[in-house]
Amino acid sequence: MTKTNIKRNILLNPGPSTTTDSVKFAQVVPDICPREKEFGSLMKGLREDLVKIVHGDLEEYTSVLFCGSGTINIDVCINSLVPEGKKVLVVNNGAYSTRAVEVCQYYGLSHIDLKFPVDEIPDLSVVEETLKQNPDIALVHTTHNETGTGILNPIREIGALAHKYGAIFTVDTTSTYAMRPINVHEDNIDFCMASAQKGLMAFTGLSFVVGRTSIIEKSKEYPKRSYYCNLYMQYDFFERTGEMHFTPPVQTIYATLEALKEYWAEGEEAKWARHTRVFNAINDGLDELGFRQVIKPEWRAGLVSSAIYPDDPNWDFEKVHDYCYERGFTIYPGKISTTNTFRLCALGAIDEQDIRDFFVVFKEALKEFNIVTPVVYNK
Ligand SMILES: *Cc1c(COP(=O)(O)O)cnc(C)c1O
């Protein structure tokens, strides 16, 4: 196998993230049929590692793999874990929880879309009141780090409320898993989820749900609302055969195994410290240039910065994006309907020097397009 030099791009978008060369090259393997025992044995270790990352007890928690992008997990959890005639409560302050509401709509599930402003954390007394008023709520769902803005939601408290009122708690941890430490026991999480291309720093195509085995087994009796995306069916097939029900993303799995090796080598604490360094460097850079952000500092999840477009008539996100992109740095538009924003994210195999290098290029771009710095806002 010849390894050529691959250009290193710094991805500041909210995933997929910058990967190491060793993870990139781990995809280049001899062809193998995934129904071979050799491949099955790889997946067993992989499934256990995915539980260990969130400190789940293997006696109580399992992981179930799917071939798809991260949204498949939201679809799977919501369509599979609601008993007949019961209701879903979505604690919603952003684009990704809205996605869960849309999943409810598409499956015709009875649900409450409990909306809060995108730049505020949910009011727990309203969550509790809703649970009290609706004893038929069987599943409470929210998003840990709302990637559209970068706000951190109080999952531990929401989970405690869900349990107090007899509901299970599913959390979209796609943009925190393997970055910001999570402990499923302490954080009151019954189900969480992620995909390989974000915190694990591998590739798209592999997504997974980590959750309570007893609840999955109970869900055998629940209505089957999807053929491909049913949690119990996928879990059961794995348990009986050690394989995914349908063809797995073979090469992505090899890359994920290498990424896991690198995850354990770096360590949970050191990795989170590195993401924090990157995040601080991003905020320092934005502050220095006078950019305002959507989320106040104490509510930020520490992984996504949402900067508000300045009111400078010369500001043109596309032009600034293209200038940076041509020089190896990818920045990303926001996901808020009310405010024009762009995002800089601290995911991936990058460190603070990469952010300093980025701001050199970013400043050049602002100068090139005659955008005044510090940037101006009308009010
Ligand atoms: C990235 C992400 C997803 C998955 O998005 P895909 O485009 O399907 O990969 C889901 N939830 C959150 C919070 C995310 O950040």
CSV table of C-alpha atoms and ligand atoms in Angstrom, one decimal:
chain,number,residue,atom,x,y,z
A,1,MET,CA,0.0,0.0,0.0
A,2,THR,CA,1.4,3.4,-0.9
A,3,LYS,CA,0.6,6.2,1.5
A,4,THR,CA,0.7,9.5,-0.2
A,5,ASN,CA,0.6,12.9,1.5
A,6,ILE,CA,-2.9,14.0,2.1
A,7,LYS,CA,-3.6,17.7,2.4
A,8,ARG,CA,-4.6,18.5,6.0
A,9,ASN,CA,-7.8,20.6,6.0
A,10,ILE,CA,-8.9,22.3,9.2
A,11,LEU,CA,-12.7,21.7,9.4
A,12,LEU,CA,-14.4,24.3,11.7
A,13,ASN,CA,-17.8,23.1,10.6
A,14,PRO,CA,-19.9,21.0,13.1
A,15,GLY,CA,-18.8,17.6,11.7
A,16,PRO,CA,-17.5,15.7,9.9
A,17,SER,CA,-14.3,16.8,11.6
A,18,THR,CA,-10.6,16.8,10.8
A,19,THR,CA,-9.2,13.3,11.1
A,20,THR,CA,-5.6,12.0,11.7
A,21,ASP,CA,-3.8,10.4,8.8
A,22,SER,CA,-3.7,7.1,10.7
A,23,VAL,CA,-7.5,7.1,10.8
A,24,LYS,CA,-7.7,8.0,7.1
A,25,PHE,CA,-5.4,5.2,6.1
A,26,ALA,CA,-7.2,2.6,8.4
A,27,GLN,CA,-9.9,2.5,5.8
A,28,VAL,CA,-7.5,1.0,3.3
A,29,VAL,CA,-7.8,-2.7,4.1
A,30,PRO,CA,-8.0,-6.0,2.1
A,31,ASP,CA,-11.5,-6.6,0.8
A,32,ILE,CA,-13.5,-8.6,3.3
A,33,CYS,CA,-17.1,-9.9,3.4
A,34,PRO,CA,-18.6,-8.4,6.6
A,35,ARG,CA,-20.4,-11.7,7.2
A,36,GLU,CA,-17.0,-13.4,8.0
A,37,LYS,CA,-16.3,-14.2,11.6
A,38,GLU,CA,-13.2,-12.1,11.5
A,39,PHE,CA,-15.3,-9.0,11.0
A,40,GLY,CA,-17.9,-10.0,13.5
A,41,SER,CA,-15.4,-10.2,16.3
A,42,LEU,CA,-14.2,-6.6,15.5
A,43,MET,CA,-17.7,-5.4,16.0
A,44,LYS,CA,-18.1,-6.9,19.5
A,45,GLY,CA,-15.2,-4.9,20.9
A,46,LEU,CA,-16.4,-1.8,19.1
A,47,ARG,CA,-19.8,-2.1,20.6
A,48,GLU,CA,-18.4,-2.4,24.1
A,49,ASP,CA,-16.0,0.5,23.6
A,50,LEU,CA,-18.9,2.7,22.6
A,51,VAL,CA,-20.6,2.0,25.9
A,52,LYS,CA,-17.4,2.5,27.9
A,53,ILE,CA,-16.9,6.0,26.5
A,54,VAL,CA,-20.0,7.2,28.3
A,55,HIS,CA,-19.1,5.1,31.4
A,56,GLY,CA,-22.0,2.7,30.9
A,57,ASP,CA,-22.1,-0.5,33.0
A,58,LEU,CA,-22.0,-3.3,30.4
A,59,GLU,CA,-24.5,-5.2,32.5
A,60,GLU,CA,-27.0,-2.5,32.0
A,61,TYR,CA,-26.1,-0.7,28.8
A,62,THR,CA,-25.5,-1.8,25.3
A,63,SER,CA,-24.8,-0.1,21.9
A,64,VAL,CA,-26.5,-0.7,18.6
A,65,LEU,CA,-24.9,0.2,15.3
A,66,PHE,CA,-26.6,1.6,12.3
A,67,CYS,CA,-25.4,2.5,8.8
A,68,GLY,CA,-26.3,6.1,8.3
A,69,SER,CA,-25.6,9.6,9.4
A,70,GLY,CA,-26.4,10.8,12.9
A,71,THR,CA,-30.0,11.6,12.2
A,72,ILE,CA,-30.8,7.9,11.8
A,73,ASN,CA,-30.3,7.6,15.6
A,74,ILE,CA,-33.0,10.2,16.4
A,75,ASP,CA,-35.3,8.5,14.0
A,76,VAL,CA,-34.6,5.0,15.5
A,77,CYS,CA,-34.9,6.1,19.2
A,78,ILE,CA,-38.2,7.9,18.7
A,79,ASN,CA,-39.9,5.5,16.4
A,80,SER,CA,-38.8,2.4,18.4
A,81,LEU,CA,-39.2,3.4,22.1
A,82,VAL,CA,-42.8,4.7,22.3
A,83,PRO,CA,-45.5,2.2,23.5
A,84,GLU,CA,-48.9,2.2,21.7
A,85,GLY,CA,-51.0,5.2,22.7
A,86,LYS,CA,-48.2,7.0,24.6
A,87,LYS,CA,-46.7,10.5,24.0
A,88,VAL,CA,-43.3,12.0,23.4
A,89,LEU,CA,-42.2,15.2,25.0
A,90,VAL,CA,-39.5,17.1,23.1
A,91,VAL,CA,-37.7,19.8,25.2
A,92,ASN,CA,-36.8,22.0,22.2
A,93,ASN,CA,-34.5,25.0,22.0
A,94,GLY,CA,-33.0,24.5,18.6
A,95,ALA,CA,-32.7,22.9,15.2
A,96,TYR,CA,-31.7,19.4,16.3
A,97,SER,CA,-34.6,19.0,18.8
A,98,THR,CA,-36.8,20.3,16.1
A,99,ARG,CA,-35.6,17.4,14.0
A,100,ALA,CA,-36.9,15.0,16.7
A,101,VAL,CA,-40.3,16.8,16.6
A,102,GLU,CA,-40.3,16.3,12.8
A,103,VAL,CA,-39.6,12.6,13.3
A,104,CYS,CA,-42.7,12.4,15.6
A,105,GLN,CA,-44.7,14.2,13.0
A,106,TYR,CA,-43.6,11.8,10.2
A,107,TYR,CA,-44.5,8.7,12.3
A,108,GLY,CA,-47.8,10.3,13.4
A,109,LEU,CA,-46.7,10.0,17.0
A,110,SER,CA,-48.6,11.9,19.7
A,111,HIS,CA,-46.1,14.5,21.0
A,112,ILE,CA,-45.6,17.8,22.7
A,113,ASP,CA,-43.2,20.3,21.1
A,114,LEU,CA,-42.1,22.2,24.2
A,115,LYS,CA,-40.4,25.2,22.7
A,116,PHE,CA,-37.9,27.5,24.3
A,117,PRO,CA,-36.0,30.4,22.8
A,118,VAL,CA,-32.9,29.2,20.9
A,119,ASP,CA,-30.5,31.3,23.0
A,120,GLU,CA,-31.9,30.2,26.4
A,121,ILE,CA,-31.7,27.0,28.4
A,122,PRO,CA,-35.1,25.4,29.0
A,123,ASP,CA,-37.2,26.4,32.1
A,124,LEU,CA,-37.2,23.3,34.2
A,125,SER,CA,-40.4,24.3,36.0
A,126,VAL,CA,-42.2,24.3,32.7
A,127,VAL,CA,-40.8,20.9,31.8
A,128,GLU,CA,-42.0,19.6,35.2
A,129,GLU,CA,-45.5,21.1,34.8
A,130,THR,CA,-45.8,19.6,31.4
A,131,LEU,CA,-44.9,16.2,32.7
A,132,LYS,CA,-47.3,16.6,35.6
A,133,GLN,CA,-50.2,17.6,33.2
A,134,ASN,CA,-49.5,14.7,30.8
A,135,PRO,CA,-49.1,11.4,32.6
A,136,ASP,CA,-49.2,9.6,29.2
A,137,ILE,CA,-45.7,10.9,28.3
A,138,ALA,CA,-43.5,7.8,27.9
A,139,LEU,CA,-40.4,9.4,26.4
A,140,VAL,CA,-38.7,12.7,27.0
A,141,HIS,CA,-36.1,13.8,24.4
A,142,THR,CA,-33.7,16.7,24.2
A,143,THR,CA,-30.3,17.7,22.7
A,144,HIS,CA,-27.2,17.9,24.8
A,145,ASN,CA,-25.3,20.5,22.8
A,146,GLU,CA,-27.6,22.2,20.4
A,147,THR,CA,-25.2,22.3,17.5
A,148,GLY,CA,-27.0,25.1,15.7
A,149,THR,CA,-26.1,27.6,18.4
A,150,GLY,CA,-23.7,25.8,20.8
A,151,ILE,CA,-25.9,26.0,23.9
A,152,LEU,CA,-25.5,23.3,26.6
A,153,ASN,CA,-28.8,21.9,27.9
A,154,PRO,CA,-29.2,20.7,31.5
A,155,ILE,CA,-29.6,17.0,30.7
A,156,ARG,CA,-29.0,15.6,34.1
A,157,GLU,CA,-31.9,17.7,35.5
A,158,ILE,CA,-34.2,17.0,32.6
A,159,GLY,CA,-33.5,13.3,32.9
A,160,ALA,CA,-34.3,13.4,36.6
A,161,LEU,CA,-37.6,15.0,35.9
A,162,ALA,CA,-38.4,12.4,33.1
A,163,HIS,CA,-37.7,9.6,35.6
A,164,LYS,CA,-39.7,11.2,38.4
A,165,TYR,CA,-42.7,11.1,36.1
A,166,GLY,CA,-42.1,7.6,34.8
A,167,ALA,CA,-40.8,8.4,31.4
A,168,ILE,CA,-37.6,7.3,29.7
A,169,PHE,CA,-35.0,9.9,28.7
A,170,THR,CA,-33.3,10.0,25.3
A,171,VAL,CA,-30.6,12.5,24.6
A,172,ASP,CA,-29.1,13.6,21.3
A,173,THR,CA,-25.4,13.7,22.3
A,174,THR,CA,-24.1,13.7,18.7
A,175,SER,CA,-22.1,16.8,19.2
A,176,THR,CA,-20.7,16.1,22.7
A,177,TYR,CA,-20.1,12.3,22.7
A,178,ALA,CA,-16.4,11.5,23.0
A,179,MET,CA,-15.6,15.2,23.6
A,180,ARG,CA,-17.4,16.6,26.6
A,181,PRO,CA,-17.4,13.8,29.2
A,182,ILE,CA,-20.7,12.1,29.7
A,183,ASN,CA,-21.7,9.5,32.4
A,184,VAL,CA,-25.0,7.8,31.5
A,185,HIS,CA,-25.6,6.8,35.1
A,186,GLU,CA,-25.0,10.2,36.7
A,187,ASP,CA,-26.5,12.1,33.8
A,188,ASN,CA,-29.8,10.1,34.1
A,189,ILE,CA,-29.5,9.0,30.4
A,190,ASP,CA,-31.4,6.0,29.2
A,191,PHE,CA,-30.4,6.5,25.6
A,192,CYS,CA,-27.8,8.6,24.0
A,193,MET,CA,-26.4,8.6,20.5
A,194,ALA,CA,-23.6,9.8,18.1
A,195,SER,CA,-22.0,9.1,14.8
A,196,ALA,CA,-18.4,8.2,14.1
A,197,GLN,CA,-17.6,11.4,12.2
A,198,LYS,CA,-17.9,13.9,15.1
A,199,GLY,CA,-16.3,13.3,18.6
A,200,LEU,CA,-14.7,10.0,17.6
A,201,MET,CA,-12.9,11.8,14.7
A,202,ALA,CA,-13.6,9.0,12.2
A,203,PHE,CA,-15.9,9.0,9.1
A,204,THR,CA,-19.5,9.3,8.1
A,205,GLY,CA,-21.6,6.2,7.6
A,206,LEU,CA,-21.6,4.7,11.1
A,207,SER,CA,-24.0,5.8,13.8
A,208,PHE,CA,-24.9,4.3,17.1
A,209,VAL,CA,-27.3,4.4,20.0
A,210,VAL,CA,-26.0,3.6,23.5
A,211,GLY,CA,-28.9,2.6,25.9
A,212,ARG,CA,-30.4,0.5,28.5
A,213,THR,CA,-30.7,-3.1,27.5
A,214,SER,CA,-33.8,-3.8,29.6
A,215,ILE,CA,-35.7,-1.0,27.8
A,216,ILE,CA,-34.7,-2.2,24.4
A,217,GLU,CA,-35.9,-5.7,25.3
A,218,LYS,CA,-39.2,-4.3,26.6
A,219,SER,CA,-39.6,-2.4,23.3
A,220,LYS,CA,-40.0,-5.8,21.5
A,221,GLU,CA,-43.7,-5.4,22.4
A,222,TYR,CA,-44.0,-1.9,21.0
A,223,PRO,CA,-45.4,-1.1,17.6
A,224,LYS,CA,-42.8,-1.6,14.8
A,225,ARG,CA,-43.0,1.7,12.9
A,226,SER,CA,-40.0,1.2,10.6
A,227,TYR,CA,-38.5,-1.8,8.9
A,228,TYR,CA,-34.9,-0.6,8.5
A,229,CYS,CA,-34.7,1.7,11.6
A,230,ASN,CA,-36.1,-0.4,14.4
A,231,LEU,CA,-33.9,-0.5,17.6
A,232,TYR,CA,-35.1,-3.8,18.9
A,233,MET,CA,-34.7,-5.6,15.5
A,234,GLN,CA,-31.2,-4.3,15.0
A,235,TYR,CA,-30.2,-5.2,18.6
A,236,ASP,CA,-31.8,-8.6,18.5
A,237,PHE,CA,-30.0,-9.5,15.2
A,238,PHE,CA,-26.7,-8.4,16.7
A,239,GLU,CA,-27.2,-10.4,19.9
A,240,ARG,CA,-28.2,-13.6,17.9
A,241,THR,CA,-25.6,-13.3,15.1
A,242,GLY,CA,-22.9,-10.7,16.1
A,243,GLU,CA,-23.6,-8.9,12.9
A,244,MET,CA,-25.5,-5.9,11.7
A,245,HIS,CA,-28.9,-6.9,10.1
A,246,PHE,CA,-28.0,-5.3,6.8
A,247,THR,CA,-24.6,-4.5,5.2
A,248,PRO,CA,-22.4,-2.4,7.5
A,249,PRO,CA,-20.1,0.4,6.4
A,250,VAL,CA,-17.1,-1.8,6.4
A,251,GLN,CA,-14.3,0.7,5.8
A,252,THR,CA,-15.8,3.2,8.2
A,253,ILE,CA,-15.8,0.6,10.9
A,254,TYR,CA,-12.1,-0.1,10.4
A,255,ALA,CA,-11.4,3.6,10.6
A,256,THR,CA,-13.6,3.9,13.7
A,257,LEU,CA,-11.6,1.1,15.4
A,258,GLU,CA,-8.4,3.0,14.8
A,259,ALA,CA,-10.1,6.2,16.0
A,260,LEU,CA,-11.1,4.4,19.2
A,261,LYS,CA,-7.5,3.3,19.8
A,262,GLU,CA,-6.5,6.9,19.5
A,263,TYR,CA,-9.3,8.0,21.7
A,264,TRP,CA,-8.1,5.7,24.6
A,265,ALA,CA,-4.5,6.7,24.0
A,266,GLU,CA,-5.4,10.4,24.3
A,267,GLY,CA,-7.7,9.9,27.2
A,268,GLU,CA,-11.1,11.4,28.1
A,269,GLU,CA,-9.7,14.2,30.2
A,270,ALA,CA,-6.8,15.2,27.9
A,271,LYS,CA,-9.1,15.2,24.9
A,272,TRP,CA,-11.7,17.4,26.6
A,273,ALA,CA,-8.9,19.7,27.7
A,274,ARG,CA,-7.7,19.9,24.0
A,275,HIS,CA,-11.2,20.7,22.7
A,276,THR,CA,-11.4,23.4,25.5
A,277,ARG,CA,-8.1,24.9,24.4
A,278,VAL,CA,-9.4,25.1,20.8
A,279,PHE,CA,-12.7,26.5,21.9
A,280,ASN,CA,-11.0,29.2,24.0
A,281,ALA,CA,-8.7,30.1,21.1
A,282,ILE,CA,-11.8,30.5,18.9
A,283,ASN,CA,-13.5,32.8,21.4
A,284,ASP,CA,-10.4,34.8,21.9
A,285,GLY,CA,-10.1,35.3,18.2
A,286,LEU,CA,-13.7,36.3,17.7
A,287,ASP,CA,-13.6,38.6,20.8
A,288,GLU,CA,-10.5,40.4,19.5
A,289,LEU,CA,-12.2,41.1,16.2
A,290,GLY,CA,-15.3,42.4,18.0
A,291,PHE,CA,-17.7,39.6,16.9
A,292,ARG,CA,-20.8,39.1,19.1
A,293,GLN,CA,-22.1,35.6,19.8
A,294,VAL,CA,-25.6,34.2,20.2
A,295,ILE,CA,-25.0,32.2,23.4
A,296,LYS,CA,-23.8,33.9,26.6
A,297,PRO,CA,-20.5,32.5,27.9
A,298,GLU,CA,-21.8,30.5,30.9
A,299,TRP,CA,-24.3,28.6,28.7
A,300,ARG,CA,-21.9,27.5,26.0
A,301,ALA,CA,-21.3,23.8,25.6
A,302,GLY,CA,-17.6,24.5,24.8
A,303,LEU,CA,-17.6,23.1,21.3
A,304,VAL,CA,-19.5,25.5,18.9
A,305,SER,CA,-19.3,29.3,18.7
A,306,SER,CA,-22.1,31.1,16.9
A,307,ALA,CA,-21.0,34.5,15.8
A,308,ILE,CA,-23.5,37.1,14.6
A,309,TYR,CA,-23.0,38.7,11.2
A,310,PRO,CA,-21.7,42.2,11.5
A,311,ASP,CA,-23.7,45.1,10.0
A,312,ASP,CA,-20.8,46.2,7.8
A,313,PRO,CA,-22.2,46.6,4.2
A,314,ASN,CA,-19.1,44.8,3.0
A,315,TRP,CA,-19.7,41.7,5.1
A,316,ASP,CA,-20.3,38.7,2.8
A,317,PHE,CA,-20.1,35.3,4.4
A,318,GLU,CA,-19.8,33.5,1.1
A,319,LYS,CA,-16.7,35.5,0.1
A,320,VAL,CA,-15.1,35.1,3.5
A,321,HIS,CA,-15.9,31.4,3.5
A,322,ASP,CA,-14.4,30.9,0.0
A,323,TYR,CA,-11.2,32.9,0.9
A,324,CYS,CA,-10.7,30.7,4.0
A,325,TYR,CA,-11.7,27.5,2.2
A,326,GLU,CA,-9.1,28.0,-0.6
A,327,ARG,CA,-6.5,28.2,2.2
A,328,GLY,CA,-7.6,25.0,3.9
A,329,PHE,CA,-10.0,26.3,6.6
A,330,THR,CA,-13.7,25.5,6.5
A,331,ILE,CA,-16.2,27.8,8.3
A,332,TYR,CA,-19.9,27.1,8.4
A,333,PRO,CA,-23.2,29.1,8.3
A,334,GLY,CA,-25.5,29.1,11.4
A,335,LYS,CA,-28.8,27.4,11.8
A,336,ILE,CA,-31.0,29.9,13.5
A,337,SER,CA,-33.9,31.4,11.5
A,338,THR,CA,-34.0,34.7,13.5
A,339,THR,CA,-30.4,35.8,13.3
A,340,ASN,CA,-27.7,35.5,10.6
A,341,THR,CA,-24.8,33.7,12.1
A,342,PHE,CA,-21.8,31.6,11.2
A,343,ARG,CA,-20.2,28.9,13.3
A,344,LEU,CA,-16.7,27.9,14.3
A,345,CYS,CA,-16.4,24.5,16.0
A,346,ALA,CA,-13.9,22.9,18.2
A,347,LEU,CA,-14.4,19.3,17.0
A,348,GLY,CA,-11.8,17.1,15.4
A,349,ALA,CA,-8.0,16.4,15.5
A,350,ILE,CA,-6.9,20.0,15.8
A,351,ASP,CA,-5.3,22.1,18.4
A,352,GLU,CA,-5.0,25.8,19.4
A,353,GLN,CA,-2.2,26.5,16.9
A,354,ASP,CA,-4.6,25.5,14.1
A,355,ILE,CA,-7.0,28.2,15.4
A,356,ARG,CA,-4.2,30.8,15.5
A,357,ASP,CA,-3.3,29.9,11.9
A,358,PHE,CA,-7.0,30.2,11.0
A,359,PHE,CA,-7.4,33.7,12.4
A,360,VAL,CA,-4.4,34.9,10.4
A,361,VAL,CA,-6.2,33.8,7.2
A,362,PHE,CA,-9.6,35.1,8.5
A,363,LYS,CA,-8.2,38.5,9.3
A,364,GLU,CA,-6.6,38.6,5.8
A,365,ALA,CA,-10.0,37.8,4.4
A,366,LEU,CA,-11.7,40.7,6.3
A,367,LYS,CA,-9.0,43.1,5.1
A,368,GLU,CA,-9.3,41.8,1.5
A,369,PHE,CA,-13.0,42.6,1.4
A,370,ASN,CA,-12.7,45.9,3.3
A,371,ILE,CA,-14.6,44.7,6.3
A,372,VAL,CA,-13.9,47.1,9.2
A,373,THR,CA,-12.4,45.6,12.4
A,374,PRO,CA,-13.3,45.5,15.1
A,375,VAL,CA,-16.5,44.6,13.3
A,376,VAL,CA,-19.4,47.0,13.6
A,377,TYR,CA,-23.0,46.4,14.8
A,378,ASN,CA,-25.8,49.0,14.4
A,379,LYS,CA,-27.1,48.5,17.9
B,1,LIG,C1,-24.5,16.4,13.5
B,1,LIG,C2,-25.7,16.2,14.4
B,1,LIG,C3,-26.7,15.2,14.1
B,1,LIG,C4,-26.6,14.4,12.9
B,1,LIG,O1,-26.7,15.1,11.7
B,1,LIG,P1,-26.4,14.3,10.3
B,1,LIG,O2,-26.4,15.4,9.3
B,1,LIG,O3,-27.5,13.3,10.1
B,1,LIG,O4,-25.0,13.6,10.5
B,1,LIG,C5,-27.7,15.0,15.0
B,1,LIG,N1,-27.8,15.8,16.1
B,1,LIG,C6,-26.8,16.7,16.5
B,1,LIG,C7,-27.0,17.4,17.8
B,1,LIG,C8,-25.8,16.9,15.6
B,1,LIG,O5,-24.8,17.8,15.9
